[in-house]
Short mmCIF file of C-alpha atoms in Angstrom, two decimals:
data_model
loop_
_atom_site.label_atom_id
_atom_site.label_comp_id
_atom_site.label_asym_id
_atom_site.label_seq_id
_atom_site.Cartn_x
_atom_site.Cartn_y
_atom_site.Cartn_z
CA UNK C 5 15.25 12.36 0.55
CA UNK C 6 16.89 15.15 2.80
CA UNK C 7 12.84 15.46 4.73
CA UNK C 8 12.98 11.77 5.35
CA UNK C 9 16.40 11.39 6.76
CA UNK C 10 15.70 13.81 8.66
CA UNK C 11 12.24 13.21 9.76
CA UNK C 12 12.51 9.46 9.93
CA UNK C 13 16.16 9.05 11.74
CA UNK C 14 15.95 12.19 13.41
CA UNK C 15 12.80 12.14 14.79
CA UNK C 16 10.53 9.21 14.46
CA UNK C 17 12.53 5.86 15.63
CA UNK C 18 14.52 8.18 18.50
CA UNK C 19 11.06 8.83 19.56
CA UNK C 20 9.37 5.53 19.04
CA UNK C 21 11.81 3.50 21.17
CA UNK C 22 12.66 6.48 23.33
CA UNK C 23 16.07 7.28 22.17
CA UNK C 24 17.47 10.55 22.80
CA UNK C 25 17.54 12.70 20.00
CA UNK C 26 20.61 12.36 17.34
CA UNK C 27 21.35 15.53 15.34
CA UNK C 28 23.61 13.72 12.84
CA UNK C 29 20.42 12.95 10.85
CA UNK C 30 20.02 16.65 10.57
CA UNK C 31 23.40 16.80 9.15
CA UNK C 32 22.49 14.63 6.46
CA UNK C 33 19.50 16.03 5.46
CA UNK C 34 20.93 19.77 5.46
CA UNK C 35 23.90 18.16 3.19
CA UNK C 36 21.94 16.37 0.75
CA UNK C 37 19.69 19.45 0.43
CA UNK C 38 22.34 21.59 -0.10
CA UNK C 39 23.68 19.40 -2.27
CA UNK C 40 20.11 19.42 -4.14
CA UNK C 41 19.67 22.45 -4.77
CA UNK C 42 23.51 23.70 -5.82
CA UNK C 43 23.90 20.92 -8.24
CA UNK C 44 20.61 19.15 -9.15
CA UNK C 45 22.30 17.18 -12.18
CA UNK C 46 25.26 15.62 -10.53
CA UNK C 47 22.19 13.43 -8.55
CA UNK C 48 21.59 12.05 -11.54
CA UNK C 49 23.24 8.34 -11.25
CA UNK C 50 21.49 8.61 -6.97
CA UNK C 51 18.52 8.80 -8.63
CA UNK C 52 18.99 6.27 -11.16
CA UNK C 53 20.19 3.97 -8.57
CA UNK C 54 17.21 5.17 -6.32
CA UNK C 55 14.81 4.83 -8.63
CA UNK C 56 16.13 1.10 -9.83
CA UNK C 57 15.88 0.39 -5.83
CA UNK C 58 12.30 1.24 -5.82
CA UNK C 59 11.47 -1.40 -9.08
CA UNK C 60 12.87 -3.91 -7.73
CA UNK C 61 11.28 -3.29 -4.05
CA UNK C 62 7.75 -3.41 -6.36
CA UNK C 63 8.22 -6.24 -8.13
CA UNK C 64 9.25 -7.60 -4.76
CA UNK C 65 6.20 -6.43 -3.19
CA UNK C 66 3.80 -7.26 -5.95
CA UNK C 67 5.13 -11.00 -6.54
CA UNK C 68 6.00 -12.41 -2.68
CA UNK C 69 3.86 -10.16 -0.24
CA UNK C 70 0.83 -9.90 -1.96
CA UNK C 71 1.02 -13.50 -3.22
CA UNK C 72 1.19 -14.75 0.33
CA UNK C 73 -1.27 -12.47 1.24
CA UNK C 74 -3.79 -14.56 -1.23
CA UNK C 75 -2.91 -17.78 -0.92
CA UNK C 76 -2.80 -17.49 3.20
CA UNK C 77 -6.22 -15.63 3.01
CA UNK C 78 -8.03 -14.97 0.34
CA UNK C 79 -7.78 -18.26 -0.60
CA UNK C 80 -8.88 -20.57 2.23
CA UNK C 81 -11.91 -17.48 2.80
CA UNK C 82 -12.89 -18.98 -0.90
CA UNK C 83 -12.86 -22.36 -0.11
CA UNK C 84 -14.12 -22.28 3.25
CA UNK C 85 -17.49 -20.31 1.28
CA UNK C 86 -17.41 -22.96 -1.41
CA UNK C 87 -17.48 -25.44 1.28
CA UNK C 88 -20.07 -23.87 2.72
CA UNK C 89 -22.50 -23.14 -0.05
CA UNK C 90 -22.29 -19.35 0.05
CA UNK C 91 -21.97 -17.85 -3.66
CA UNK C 92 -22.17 -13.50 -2.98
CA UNK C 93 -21.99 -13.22 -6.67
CA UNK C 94 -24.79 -15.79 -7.82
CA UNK C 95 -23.05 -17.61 -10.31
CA UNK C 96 -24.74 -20.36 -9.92
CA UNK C 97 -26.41 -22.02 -13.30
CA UNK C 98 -30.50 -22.00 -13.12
CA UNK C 99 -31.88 -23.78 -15.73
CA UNK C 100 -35.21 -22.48 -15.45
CA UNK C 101 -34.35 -19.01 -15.17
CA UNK C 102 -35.41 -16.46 -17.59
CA UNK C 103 -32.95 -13.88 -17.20
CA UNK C 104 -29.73 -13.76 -14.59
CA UNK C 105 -30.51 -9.96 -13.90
CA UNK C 106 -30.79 -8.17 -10.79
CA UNK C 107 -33.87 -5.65 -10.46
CA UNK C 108 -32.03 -2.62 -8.75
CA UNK C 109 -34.32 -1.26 -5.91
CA UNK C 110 -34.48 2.86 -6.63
CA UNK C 111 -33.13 4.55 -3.69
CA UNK C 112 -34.21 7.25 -1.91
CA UNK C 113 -33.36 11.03 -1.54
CA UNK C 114 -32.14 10.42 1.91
CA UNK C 115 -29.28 8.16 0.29
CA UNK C 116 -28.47 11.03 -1.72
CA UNK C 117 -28.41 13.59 0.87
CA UNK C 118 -26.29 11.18 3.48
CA UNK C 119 -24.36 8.41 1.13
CA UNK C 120 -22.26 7.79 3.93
#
């Protein structure tokens, strides 16, 4: 926590809006690293509270952001395919088919030399 007072308020948003550089960010780090490493235990209830901060930030995350992030586009991507005709995954009943599987094409040594 001391590294990212420091390195967020002390040096990334005084340079990202051009701010002249603060040293009481330094102060705070240097204390709470101190303070770290002469009495580790007594950050016990910090971290508890810290930690309890960081659940409910993921649960926050999980439920609202990503949720909106589906139903504002993943969603209407789906329907505008279905509405479309496009299926990518072929799940599309056939009747008259045999089998539903795939022949795999073997690939060549150049694949395996350069996958990327």
């Amino acid at each position: 926590m001391a590294g990212m007072v420091a390195l967020f308020f002390g040096a990334l948003v005084p340079w990202l809006w051009s701010w002249r550089f603060p040293a009481w960010p330094w102060y705070v780090a240097i204390g709470l690293g101190a303070w770290g490493l002469l009495a580790p235990l007594s950050l016990r209830l910090p971290y508890g509270l810290w930690t309890r901060l960081g659940h409910a930030l993921g649960w926050l995350n999980t439920r609202l952001l990503l949720g909106i992030i589906f139903y504002l586009m993943i969603t209407p991507m789906g329907l505008a395919m279905r509405l479309f005709g496009r299926d990518p995954m072929r799940r599309r009943i056939d009747a008259a088919a045999k089998t539903y599987k795939v022949a795999s094409s073997p690939l060549s040594r150049k694949n395996m030399e350069t996958p990327y």
